[in-house]
Short mmCIF file of N, CA, C and O in Angstrom, two decimals:
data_model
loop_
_atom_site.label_atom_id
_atom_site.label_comp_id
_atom_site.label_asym_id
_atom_site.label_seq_id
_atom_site.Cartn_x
_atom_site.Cartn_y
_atom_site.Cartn_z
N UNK A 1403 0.82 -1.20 0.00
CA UNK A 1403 0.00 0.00 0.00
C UNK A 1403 0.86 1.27 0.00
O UNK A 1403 0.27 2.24 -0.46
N UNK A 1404 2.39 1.54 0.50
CA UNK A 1404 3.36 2.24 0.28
C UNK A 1404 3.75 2.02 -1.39
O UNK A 1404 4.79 2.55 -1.77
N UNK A 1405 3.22 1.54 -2.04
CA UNK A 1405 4.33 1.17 -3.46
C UNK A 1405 4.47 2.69 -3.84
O UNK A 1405 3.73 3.51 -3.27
N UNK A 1406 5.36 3.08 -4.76
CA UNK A 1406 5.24 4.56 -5.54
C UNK A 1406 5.00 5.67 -4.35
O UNK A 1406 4.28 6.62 -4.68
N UNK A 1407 5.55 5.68 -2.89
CA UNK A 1407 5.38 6.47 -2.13
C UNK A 1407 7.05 6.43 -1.76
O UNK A 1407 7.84 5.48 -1.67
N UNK A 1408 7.24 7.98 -1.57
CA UNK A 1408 8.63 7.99 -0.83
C UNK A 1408 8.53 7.95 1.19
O UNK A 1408 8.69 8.71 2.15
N UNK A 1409 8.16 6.43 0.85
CA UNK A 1409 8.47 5.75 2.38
C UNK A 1409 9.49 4.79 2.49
O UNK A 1409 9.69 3.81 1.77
N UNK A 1410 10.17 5.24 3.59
CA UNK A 1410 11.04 4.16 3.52
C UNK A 1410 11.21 3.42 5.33
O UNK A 1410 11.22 4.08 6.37
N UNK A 1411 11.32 2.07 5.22
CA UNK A 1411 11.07 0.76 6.59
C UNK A 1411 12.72 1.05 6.81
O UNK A 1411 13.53 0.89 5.89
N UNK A 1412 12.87 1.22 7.36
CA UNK A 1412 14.52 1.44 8.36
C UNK A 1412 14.51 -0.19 8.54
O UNK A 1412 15.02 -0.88 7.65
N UNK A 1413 14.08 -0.62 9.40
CA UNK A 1413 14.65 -1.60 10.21
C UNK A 1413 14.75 -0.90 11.56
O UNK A 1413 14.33 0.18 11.97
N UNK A 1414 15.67 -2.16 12.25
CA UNK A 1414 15.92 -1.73 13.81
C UNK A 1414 17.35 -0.29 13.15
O UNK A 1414 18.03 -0.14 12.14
N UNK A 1415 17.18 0.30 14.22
CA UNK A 1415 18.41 1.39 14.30
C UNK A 1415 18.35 1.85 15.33
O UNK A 1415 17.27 1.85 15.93
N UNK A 1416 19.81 2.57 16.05
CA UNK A 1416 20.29 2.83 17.46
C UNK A 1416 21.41 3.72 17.45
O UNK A 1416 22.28 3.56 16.58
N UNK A 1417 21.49 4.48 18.14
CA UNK A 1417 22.36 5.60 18.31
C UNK A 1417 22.51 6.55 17.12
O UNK A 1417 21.41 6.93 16.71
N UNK A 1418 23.58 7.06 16.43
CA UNK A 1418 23.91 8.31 15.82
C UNK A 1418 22.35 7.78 14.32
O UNK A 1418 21.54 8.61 13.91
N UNK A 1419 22.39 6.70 13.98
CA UNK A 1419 21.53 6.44 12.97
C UNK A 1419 20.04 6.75 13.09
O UNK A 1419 19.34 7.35 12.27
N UNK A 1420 19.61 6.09 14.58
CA UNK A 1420 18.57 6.81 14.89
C UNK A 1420 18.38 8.11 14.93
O UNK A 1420 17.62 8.72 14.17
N UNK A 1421 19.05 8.62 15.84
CA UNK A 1421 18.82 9.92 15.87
C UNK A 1421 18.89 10.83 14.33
O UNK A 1421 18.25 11.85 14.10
N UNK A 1422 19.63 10.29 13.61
CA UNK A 1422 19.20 10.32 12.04
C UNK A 1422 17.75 10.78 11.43
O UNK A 1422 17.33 11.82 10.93
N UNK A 1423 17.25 9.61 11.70
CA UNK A 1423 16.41 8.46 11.11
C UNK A 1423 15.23 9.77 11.27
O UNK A 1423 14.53 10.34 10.44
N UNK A 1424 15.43 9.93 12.97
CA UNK A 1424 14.12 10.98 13.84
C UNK A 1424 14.22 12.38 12.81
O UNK A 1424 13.40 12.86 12.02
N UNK A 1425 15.24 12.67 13.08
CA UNK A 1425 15.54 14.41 12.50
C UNK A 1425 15.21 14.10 10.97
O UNK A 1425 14.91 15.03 10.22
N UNK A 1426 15.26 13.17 10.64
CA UNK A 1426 15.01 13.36 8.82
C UNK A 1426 13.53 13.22 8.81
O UNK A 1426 12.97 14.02 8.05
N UNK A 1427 12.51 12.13 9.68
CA UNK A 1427 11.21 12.23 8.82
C UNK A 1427 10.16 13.13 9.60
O UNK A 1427 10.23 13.74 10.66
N UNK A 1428 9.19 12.98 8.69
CA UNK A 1428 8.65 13.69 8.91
C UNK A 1428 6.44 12.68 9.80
O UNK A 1428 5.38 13.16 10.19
N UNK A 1429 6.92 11.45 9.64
CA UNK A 1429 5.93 11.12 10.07
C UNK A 1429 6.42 9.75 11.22
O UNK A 1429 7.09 8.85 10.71
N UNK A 1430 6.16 9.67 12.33
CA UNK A 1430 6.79 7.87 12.85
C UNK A 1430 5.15 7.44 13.25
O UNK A 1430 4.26 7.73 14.05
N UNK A 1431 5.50 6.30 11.78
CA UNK A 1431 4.52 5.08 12.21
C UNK A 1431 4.42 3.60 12.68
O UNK A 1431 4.86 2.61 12.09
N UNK A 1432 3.87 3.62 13.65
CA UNK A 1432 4.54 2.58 14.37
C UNK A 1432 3.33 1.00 14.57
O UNK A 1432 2.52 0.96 15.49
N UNK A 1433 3.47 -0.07 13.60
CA UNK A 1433 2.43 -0.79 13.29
C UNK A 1433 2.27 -1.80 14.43
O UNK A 1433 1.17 -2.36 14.42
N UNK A 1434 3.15 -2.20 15.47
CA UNK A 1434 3.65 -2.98 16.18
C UNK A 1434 2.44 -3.04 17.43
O UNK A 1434 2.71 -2.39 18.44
N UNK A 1435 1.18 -3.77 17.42
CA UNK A 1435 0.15 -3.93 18.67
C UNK A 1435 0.88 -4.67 20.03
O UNK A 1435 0.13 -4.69 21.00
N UNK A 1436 1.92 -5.13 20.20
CA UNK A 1436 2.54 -5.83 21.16
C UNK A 1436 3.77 -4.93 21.84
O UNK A 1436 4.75 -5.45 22.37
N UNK A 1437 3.55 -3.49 21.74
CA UNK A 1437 4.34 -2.58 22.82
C UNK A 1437 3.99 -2.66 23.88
O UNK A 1437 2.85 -2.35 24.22
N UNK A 1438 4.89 -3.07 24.69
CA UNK A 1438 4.68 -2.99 26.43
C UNK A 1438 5.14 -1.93 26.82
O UNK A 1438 4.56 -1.55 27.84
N UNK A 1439 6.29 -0.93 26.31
CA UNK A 1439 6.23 0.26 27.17
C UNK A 1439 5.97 1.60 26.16
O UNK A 1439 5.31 2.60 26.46
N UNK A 1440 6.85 1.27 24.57
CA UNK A 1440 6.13 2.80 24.18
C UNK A 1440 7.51 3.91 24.28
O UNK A 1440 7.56 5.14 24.26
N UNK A 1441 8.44 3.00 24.37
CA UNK A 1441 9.85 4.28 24.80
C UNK A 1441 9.91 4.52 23.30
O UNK A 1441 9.99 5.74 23.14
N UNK A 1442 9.91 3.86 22.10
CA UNK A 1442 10.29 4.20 20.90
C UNK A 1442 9.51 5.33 19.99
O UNK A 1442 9.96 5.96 19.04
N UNK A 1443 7.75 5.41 20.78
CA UNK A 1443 6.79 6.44 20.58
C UNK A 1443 7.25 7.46 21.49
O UNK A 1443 6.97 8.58 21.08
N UNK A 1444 7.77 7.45 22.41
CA UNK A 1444 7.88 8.43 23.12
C UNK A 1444 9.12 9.05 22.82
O UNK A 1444 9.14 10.24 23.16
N UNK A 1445 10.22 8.61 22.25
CA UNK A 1445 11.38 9.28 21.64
C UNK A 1445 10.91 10.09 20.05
O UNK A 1445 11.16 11.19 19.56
N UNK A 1446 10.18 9.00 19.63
CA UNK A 1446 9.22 10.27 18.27
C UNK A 1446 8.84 11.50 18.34
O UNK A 1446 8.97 12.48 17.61
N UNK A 1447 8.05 11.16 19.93
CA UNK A 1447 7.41 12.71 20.35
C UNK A 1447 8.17 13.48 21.01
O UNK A 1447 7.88 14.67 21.19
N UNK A 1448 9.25 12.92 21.47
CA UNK A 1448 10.34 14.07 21.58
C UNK A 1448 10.93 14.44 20.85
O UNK A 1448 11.69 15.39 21.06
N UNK A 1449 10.82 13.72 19.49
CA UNK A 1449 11.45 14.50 18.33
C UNK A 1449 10.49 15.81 18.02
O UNK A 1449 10.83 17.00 18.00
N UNK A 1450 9.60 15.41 17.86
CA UNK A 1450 8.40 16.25 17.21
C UNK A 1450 7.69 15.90 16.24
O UNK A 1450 6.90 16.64 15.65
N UNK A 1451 7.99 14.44 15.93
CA UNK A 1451 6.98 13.44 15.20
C UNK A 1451 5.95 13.61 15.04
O UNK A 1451 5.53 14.17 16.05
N UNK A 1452 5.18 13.47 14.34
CA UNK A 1452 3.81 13.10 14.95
C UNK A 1452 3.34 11.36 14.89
O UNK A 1452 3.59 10.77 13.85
N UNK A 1453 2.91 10.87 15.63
CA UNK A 1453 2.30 9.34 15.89
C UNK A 1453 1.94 8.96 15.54
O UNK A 1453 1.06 9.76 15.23
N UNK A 1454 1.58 7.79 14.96
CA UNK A 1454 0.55 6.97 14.16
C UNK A 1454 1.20 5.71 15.19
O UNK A 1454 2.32 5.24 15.32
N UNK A 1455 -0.03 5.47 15.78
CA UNK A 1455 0.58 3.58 16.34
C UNK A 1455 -0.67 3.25 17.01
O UNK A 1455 -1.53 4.13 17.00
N UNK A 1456 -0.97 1.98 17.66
CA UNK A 1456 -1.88 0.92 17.45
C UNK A 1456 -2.57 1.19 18.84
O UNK A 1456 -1.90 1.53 19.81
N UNK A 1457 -4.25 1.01 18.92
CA UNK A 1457 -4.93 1.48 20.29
C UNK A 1457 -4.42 0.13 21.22
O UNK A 1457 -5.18 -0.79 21.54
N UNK A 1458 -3.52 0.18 21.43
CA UNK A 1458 -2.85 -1.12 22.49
C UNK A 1458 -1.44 -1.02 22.82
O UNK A 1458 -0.48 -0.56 22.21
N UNK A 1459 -1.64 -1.81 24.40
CA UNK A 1459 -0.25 -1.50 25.08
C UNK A 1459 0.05 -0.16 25.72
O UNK A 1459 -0.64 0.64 26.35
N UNK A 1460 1.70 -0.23 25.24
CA UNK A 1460 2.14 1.06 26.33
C UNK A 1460 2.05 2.38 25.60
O UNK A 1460 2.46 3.44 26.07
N UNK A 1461 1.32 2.21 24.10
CA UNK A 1461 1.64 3.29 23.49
C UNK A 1461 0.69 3.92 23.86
O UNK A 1461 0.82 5.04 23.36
N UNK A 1462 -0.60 3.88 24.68
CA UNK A 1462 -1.80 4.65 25.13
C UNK A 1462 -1.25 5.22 26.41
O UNK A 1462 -1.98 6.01 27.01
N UNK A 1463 0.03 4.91 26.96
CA UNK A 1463 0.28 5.35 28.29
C UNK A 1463 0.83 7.22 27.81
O UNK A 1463 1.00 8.22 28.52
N UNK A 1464 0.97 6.94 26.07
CA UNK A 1464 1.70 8.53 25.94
C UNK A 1464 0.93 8.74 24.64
O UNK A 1464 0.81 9.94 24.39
N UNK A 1465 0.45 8.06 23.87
CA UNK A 1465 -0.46 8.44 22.86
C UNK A 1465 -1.74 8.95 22.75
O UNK A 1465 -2.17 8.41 21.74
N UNK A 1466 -2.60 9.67 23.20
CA UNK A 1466 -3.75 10.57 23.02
C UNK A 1466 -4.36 10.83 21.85
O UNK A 1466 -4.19 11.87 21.20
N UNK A 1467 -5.17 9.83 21.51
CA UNK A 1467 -5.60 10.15 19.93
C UNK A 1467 -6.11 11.49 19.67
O UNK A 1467 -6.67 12.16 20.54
N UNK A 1468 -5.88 11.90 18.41
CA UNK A 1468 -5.82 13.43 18.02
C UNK A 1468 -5.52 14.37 18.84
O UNK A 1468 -5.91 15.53 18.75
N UNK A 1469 -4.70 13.87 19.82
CA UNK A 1469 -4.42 15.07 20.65
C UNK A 1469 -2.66 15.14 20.46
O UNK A 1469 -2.02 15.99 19.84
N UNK A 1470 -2.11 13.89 21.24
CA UNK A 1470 -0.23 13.80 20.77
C UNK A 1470 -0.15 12.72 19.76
O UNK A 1470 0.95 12.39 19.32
N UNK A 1471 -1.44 12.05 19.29
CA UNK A 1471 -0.81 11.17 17.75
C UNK A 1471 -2.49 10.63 17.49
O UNK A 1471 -3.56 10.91 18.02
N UNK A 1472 -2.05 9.70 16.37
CA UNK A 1472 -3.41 9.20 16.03
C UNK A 1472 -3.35 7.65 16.37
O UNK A 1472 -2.37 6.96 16.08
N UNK A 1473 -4.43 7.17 16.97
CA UNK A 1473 -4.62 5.59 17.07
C UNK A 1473 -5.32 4.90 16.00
O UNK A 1473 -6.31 5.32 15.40
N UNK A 1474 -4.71 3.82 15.82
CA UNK A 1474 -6.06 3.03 14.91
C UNK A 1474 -5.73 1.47 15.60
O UNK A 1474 -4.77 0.98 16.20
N UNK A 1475 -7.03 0.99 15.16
CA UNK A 1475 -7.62 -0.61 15.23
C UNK A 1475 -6.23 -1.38 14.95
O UNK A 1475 -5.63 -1.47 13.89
N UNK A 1476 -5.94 -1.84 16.07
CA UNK A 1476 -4.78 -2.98 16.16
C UNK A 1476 -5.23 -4.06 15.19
O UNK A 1476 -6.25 -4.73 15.10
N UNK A 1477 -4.09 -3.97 14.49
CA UNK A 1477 -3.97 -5.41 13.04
C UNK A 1477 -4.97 -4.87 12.21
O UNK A 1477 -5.74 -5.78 11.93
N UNK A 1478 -5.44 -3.46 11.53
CA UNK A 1478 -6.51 -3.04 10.82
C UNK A 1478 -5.74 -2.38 10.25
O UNK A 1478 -5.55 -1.30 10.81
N UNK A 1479 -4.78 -2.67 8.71
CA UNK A 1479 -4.26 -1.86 7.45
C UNK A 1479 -4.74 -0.94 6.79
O UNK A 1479 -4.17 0.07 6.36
N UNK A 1480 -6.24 -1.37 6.65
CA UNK A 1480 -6.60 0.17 6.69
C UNK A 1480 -6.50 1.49 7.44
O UNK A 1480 -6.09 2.62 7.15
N UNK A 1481 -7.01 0.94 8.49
CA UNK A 1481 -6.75 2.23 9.63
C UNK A 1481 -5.90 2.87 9.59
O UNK A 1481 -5.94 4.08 9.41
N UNK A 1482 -4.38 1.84 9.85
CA UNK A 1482 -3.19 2.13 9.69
C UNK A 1482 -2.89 3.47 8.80
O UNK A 1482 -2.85 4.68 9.03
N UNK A 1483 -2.69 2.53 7.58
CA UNK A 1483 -2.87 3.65 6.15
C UNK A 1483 -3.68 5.15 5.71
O UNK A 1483 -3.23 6.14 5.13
N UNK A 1484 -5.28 4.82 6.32
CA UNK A 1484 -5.93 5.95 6.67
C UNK A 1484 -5.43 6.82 7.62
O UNK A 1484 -5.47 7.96 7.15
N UNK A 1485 -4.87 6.82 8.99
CA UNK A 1485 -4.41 7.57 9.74
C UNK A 1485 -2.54 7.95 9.18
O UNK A 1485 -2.31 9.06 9.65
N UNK A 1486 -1.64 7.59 8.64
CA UNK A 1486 -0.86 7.92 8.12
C UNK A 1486 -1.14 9.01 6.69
O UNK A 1486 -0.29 9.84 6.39
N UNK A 1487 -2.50 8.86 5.84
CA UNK A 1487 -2.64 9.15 4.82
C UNK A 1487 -3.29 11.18 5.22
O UNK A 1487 -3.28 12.26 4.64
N UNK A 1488 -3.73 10.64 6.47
CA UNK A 1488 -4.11 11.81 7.40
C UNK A 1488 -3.49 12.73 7.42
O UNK A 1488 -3.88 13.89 7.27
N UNK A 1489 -2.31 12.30 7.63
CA UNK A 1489 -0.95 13.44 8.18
C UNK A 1489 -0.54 13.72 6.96
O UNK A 1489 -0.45 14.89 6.59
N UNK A 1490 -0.34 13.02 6.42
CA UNK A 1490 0.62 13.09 4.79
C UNK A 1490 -0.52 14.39 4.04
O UNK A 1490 0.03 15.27 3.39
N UNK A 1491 -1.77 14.44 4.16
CA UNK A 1491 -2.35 15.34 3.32
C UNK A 1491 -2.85 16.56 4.16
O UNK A 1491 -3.30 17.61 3.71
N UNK A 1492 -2.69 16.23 5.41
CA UNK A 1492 -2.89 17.14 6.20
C UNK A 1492 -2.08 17.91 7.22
O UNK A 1492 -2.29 17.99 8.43
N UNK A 1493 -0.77 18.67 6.24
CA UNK A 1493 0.30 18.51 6.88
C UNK A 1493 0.50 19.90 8.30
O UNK A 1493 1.35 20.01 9.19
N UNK A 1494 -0.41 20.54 8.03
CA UNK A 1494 -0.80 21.39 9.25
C UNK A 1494 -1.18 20.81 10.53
O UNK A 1494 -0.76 21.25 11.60
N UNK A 1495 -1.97 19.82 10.43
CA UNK A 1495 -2.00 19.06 12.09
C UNK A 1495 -1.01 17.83 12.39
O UNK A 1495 -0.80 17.21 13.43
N UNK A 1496 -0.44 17.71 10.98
CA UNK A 1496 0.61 16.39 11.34
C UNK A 1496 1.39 17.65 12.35
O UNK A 1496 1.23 17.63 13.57
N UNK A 1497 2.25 18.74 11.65
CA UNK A 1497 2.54 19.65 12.95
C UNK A 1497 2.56 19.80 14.11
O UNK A 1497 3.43 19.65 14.96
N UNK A 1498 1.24 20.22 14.14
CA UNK A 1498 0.23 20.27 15.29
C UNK A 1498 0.37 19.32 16.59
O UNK A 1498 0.66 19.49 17.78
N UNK A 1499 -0.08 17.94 15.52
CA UNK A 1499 0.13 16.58 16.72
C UNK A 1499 1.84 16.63 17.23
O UNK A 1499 2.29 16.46 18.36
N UNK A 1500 2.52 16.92 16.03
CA UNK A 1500 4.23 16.92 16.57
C UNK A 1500 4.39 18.15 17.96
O UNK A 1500 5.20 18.02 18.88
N UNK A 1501 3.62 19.04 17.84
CA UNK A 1501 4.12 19.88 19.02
C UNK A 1501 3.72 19.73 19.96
O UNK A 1501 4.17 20.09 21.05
N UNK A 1502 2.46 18.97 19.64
CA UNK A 1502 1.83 18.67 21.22
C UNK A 1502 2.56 17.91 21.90
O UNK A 1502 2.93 18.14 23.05
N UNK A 1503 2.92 16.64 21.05
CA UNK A 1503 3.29 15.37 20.90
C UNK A 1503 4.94 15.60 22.41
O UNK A 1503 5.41 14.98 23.37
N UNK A 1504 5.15 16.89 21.65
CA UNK A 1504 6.93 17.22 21.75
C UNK A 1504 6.80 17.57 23.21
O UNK A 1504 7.38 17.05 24.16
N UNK A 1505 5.96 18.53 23.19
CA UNK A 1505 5.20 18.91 24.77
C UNK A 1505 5.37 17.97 25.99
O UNK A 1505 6.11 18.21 26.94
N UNK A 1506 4.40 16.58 25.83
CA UNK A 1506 3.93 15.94 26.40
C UNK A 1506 5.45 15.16 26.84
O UNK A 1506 5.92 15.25 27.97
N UNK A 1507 6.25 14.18 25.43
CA UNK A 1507 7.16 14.15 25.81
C UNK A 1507 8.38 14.55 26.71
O UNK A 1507 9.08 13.70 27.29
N UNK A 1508 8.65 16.23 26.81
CA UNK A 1508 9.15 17.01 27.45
C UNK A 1508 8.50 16.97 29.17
O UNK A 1508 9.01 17.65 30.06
N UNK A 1509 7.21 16.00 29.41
CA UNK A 1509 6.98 16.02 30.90
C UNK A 1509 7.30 14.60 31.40
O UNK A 1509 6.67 14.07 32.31
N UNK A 1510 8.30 14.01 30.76
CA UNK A 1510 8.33 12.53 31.09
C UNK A 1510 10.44 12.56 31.18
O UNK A 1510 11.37 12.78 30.41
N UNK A 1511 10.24 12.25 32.41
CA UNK A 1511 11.54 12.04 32.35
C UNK A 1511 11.85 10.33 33.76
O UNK A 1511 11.05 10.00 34.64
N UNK A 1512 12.67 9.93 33.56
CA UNK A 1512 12.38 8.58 34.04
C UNK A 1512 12.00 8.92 36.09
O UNK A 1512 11.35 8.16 36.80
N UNK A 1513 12.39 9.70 36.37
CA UNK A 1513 11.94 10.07 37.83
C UNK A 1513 10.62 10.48 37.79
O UNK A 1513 9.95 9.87 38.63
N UNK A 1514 10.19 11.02 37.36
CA UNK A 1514 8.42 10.84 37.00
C UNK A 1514 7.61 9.16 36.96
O UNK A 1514 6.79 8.63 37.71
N UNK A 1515 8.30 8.71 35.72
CA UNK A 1515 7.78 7.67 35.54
C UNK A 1515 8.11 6.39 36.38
O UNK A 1515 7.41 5.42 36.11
N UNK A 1516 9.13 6.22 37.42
CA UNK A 1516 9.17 6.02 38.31
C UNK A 1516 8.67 5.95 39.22
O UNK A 1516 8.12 4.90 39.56
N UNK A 1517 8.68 7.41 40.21
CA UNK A 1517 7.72 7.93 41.03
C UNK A 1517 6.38 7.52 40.92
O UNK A 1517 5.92 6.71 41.72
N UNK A 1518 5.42 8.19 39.63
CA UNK A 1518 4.37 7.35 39.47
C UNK A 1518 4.17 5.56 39.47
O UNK A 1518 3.14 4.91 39.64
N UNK A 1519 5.14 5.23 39.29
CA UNK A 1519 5.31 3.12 39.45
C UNK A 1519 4.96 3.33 40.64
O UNK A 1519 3.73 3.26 40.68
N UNK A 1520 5.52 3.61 41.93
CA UNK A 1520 5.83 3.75 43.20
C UNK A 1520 4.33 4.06 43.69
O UNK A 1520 3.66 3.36 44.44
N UNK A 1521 3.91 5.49 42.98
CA UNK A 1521 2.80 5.56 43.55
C UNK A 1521 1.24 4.63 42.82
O UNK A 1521 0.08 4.88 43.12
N UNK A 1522 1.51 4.01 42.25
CA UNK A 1522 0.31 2.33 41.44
C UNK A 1522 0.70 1.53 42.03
O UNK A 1522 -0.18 0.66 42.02
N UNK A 1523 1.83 1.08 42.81
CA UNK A 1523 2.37 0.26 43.64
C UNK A 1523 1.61 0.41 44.99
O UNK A 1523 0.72 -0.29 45.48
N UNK A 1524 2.31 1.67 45.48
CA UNK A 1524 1.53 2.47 47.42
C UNK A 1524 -0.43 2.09 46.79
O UNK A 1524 -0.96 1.08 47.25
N UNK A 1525 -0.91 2.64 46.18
CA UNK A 1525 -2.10 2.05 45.84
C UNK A 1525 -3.08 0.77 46.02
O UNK A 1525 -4.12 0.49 46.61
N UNK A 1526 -2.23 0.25 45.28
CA UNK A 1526 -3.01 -1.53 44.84
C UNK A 1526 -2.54 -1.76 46.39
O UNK A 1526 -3.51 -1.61 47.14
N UNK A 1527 -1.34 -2.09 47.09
CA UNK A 1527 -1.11 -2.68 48.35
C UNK A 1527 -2.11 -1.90 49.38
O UNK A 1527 -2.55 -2.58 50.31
N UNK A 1528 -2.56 -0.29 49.27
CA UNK A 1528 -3.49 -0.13 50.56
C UNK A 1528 -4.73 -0.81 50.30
O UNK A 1528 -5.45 -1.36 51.13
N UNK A 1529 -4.95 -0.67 48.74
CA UNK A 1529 -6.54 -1.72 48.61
C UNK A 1529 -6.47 -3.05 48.90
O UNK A 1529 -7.51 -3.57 49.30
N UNK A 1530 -5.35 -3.84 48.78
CA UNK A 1530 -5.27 -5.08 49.37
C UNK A 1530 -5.48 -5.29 50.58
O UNK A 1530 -6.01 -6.28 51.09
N UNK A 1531 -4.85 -3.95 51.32
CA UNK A 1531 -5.23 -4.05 52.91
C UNK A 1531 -6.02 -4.12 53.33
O UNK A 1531 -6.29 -4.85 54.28
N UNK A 1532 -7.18 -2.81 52.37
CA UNK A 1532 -8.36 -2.72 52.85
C UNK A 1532 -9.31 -3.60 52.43
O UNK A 1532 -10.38 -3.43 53.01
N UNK A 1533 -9.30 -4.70 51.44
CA UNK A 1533 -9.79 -5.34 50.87
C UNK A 1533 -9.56 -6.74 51.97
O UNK A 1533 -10.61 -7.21 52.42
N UNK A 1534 -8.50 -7.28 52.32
CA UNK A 1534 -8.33 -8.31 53.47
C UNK A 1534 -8.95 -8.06 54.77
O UNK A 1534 -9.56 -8.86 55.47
N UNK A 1535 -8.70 -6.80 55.01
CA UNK A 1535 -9.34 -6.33 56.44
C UNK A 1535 -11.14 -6.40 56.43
O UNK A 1535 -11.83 -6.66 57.42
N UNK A 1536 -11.63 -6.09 55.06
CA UNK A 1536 -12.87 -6.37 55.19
C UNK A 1536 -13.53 -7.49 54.83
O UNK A 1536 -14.50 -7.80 55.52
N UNK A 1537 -13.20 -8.27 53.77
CA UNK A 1537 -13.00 -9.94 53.86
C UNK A 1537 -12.91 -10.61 55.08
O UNK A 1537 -13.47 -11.70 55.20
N UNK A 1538 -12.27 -10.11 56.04
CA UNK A 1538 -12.27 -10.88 57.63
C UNK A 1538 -12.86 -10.15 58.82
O UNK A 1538 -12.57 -10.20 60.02
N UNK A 1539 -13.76 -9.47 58.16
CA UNK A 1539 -14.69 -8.25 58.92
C UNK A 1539 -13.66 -7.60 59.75
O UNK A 1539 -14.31 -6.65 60.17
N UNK A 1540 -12.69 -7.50 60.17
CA UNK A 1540 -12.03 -6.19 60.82
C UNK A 1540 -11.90 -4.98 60.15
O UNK A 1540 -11.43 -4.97 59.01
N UNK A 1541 -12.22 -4.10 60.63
CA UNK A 1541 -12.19 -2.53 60.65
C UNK A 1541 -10.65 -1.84 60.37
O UNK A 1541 -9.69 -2.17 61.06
N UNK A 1542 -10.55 -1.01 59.46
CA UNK A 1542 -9.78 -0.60 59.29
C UNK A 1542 -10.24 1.10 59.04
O UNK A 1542 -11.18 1.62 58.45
N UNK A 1543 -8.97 1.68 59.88
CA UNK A 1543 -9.17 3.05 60.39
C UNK A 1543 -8.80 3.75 59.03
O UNK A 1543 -8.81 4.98 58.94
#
């Protein structure tokens, strides 16, 4: 569905190439429904990318449809293609999504995302507490 389009599939790439790869395009689409964390979307949007990747996984932990990228239907080529075909003709909000995108990125730094682990962690364990304590009818203050 790329034929006769100037797209081009990198492959894997890392260090000086990546950072290449980022500064040269102008769209990162990312087809992959089996992201668990989303660091490779989230280095896009610190480029100033704009997003295209799949409503699943870790990429919803930083992807915001039409807001820092676009989602589509995991394993749906159309979608895919339709939301890439988006940006490509609509190159004022492909922009758009890149600055937001760049924004959002710019509030994530690994002591954040950390911190927040820590605090989904302090969480689930007080509901366990409170959840055991009332399972065995004792009161909890």
């Amino acid at each position: 569905c790329f034929a006769g389009t100037n797209t081009i599939f990198t492959g894997f790439l890392r260090g000086d190439d990546l950072a290449h790869a980022y500064a040269a395009a102008d769209i990162f689409a990312f087809p992959s429904a089996n992201e668990t964390l989303g660091n490779v979307v989230l280095e896009a949007m610190a480029s100033g990318l704009p997003v295209v990747a799949p409503r699943s996984g870790g990429v919803l932990d930083n992807v915001i449809d039409k807001k820092t990228g676009l989602l589509f239907a995991p394993e749906s080529q159309d979608d895919f293609t339709t939301a890439i075909n988006k940006l490509v003709t609509h190159e004022w909000y492909a922009r758009r999504l890149g600055h937001v995108g760049r924004k959002h990125a710019e509030q994530k730094n690994w002591e954040t995302i950390l911190d927040g682990l820590l605090d989904d962690y302090a969480l689930l364990i007080s509901r366990q507490t409170e959840f055991l304590a009332f399972s065995s009818g004792r009161r909890v203050a």
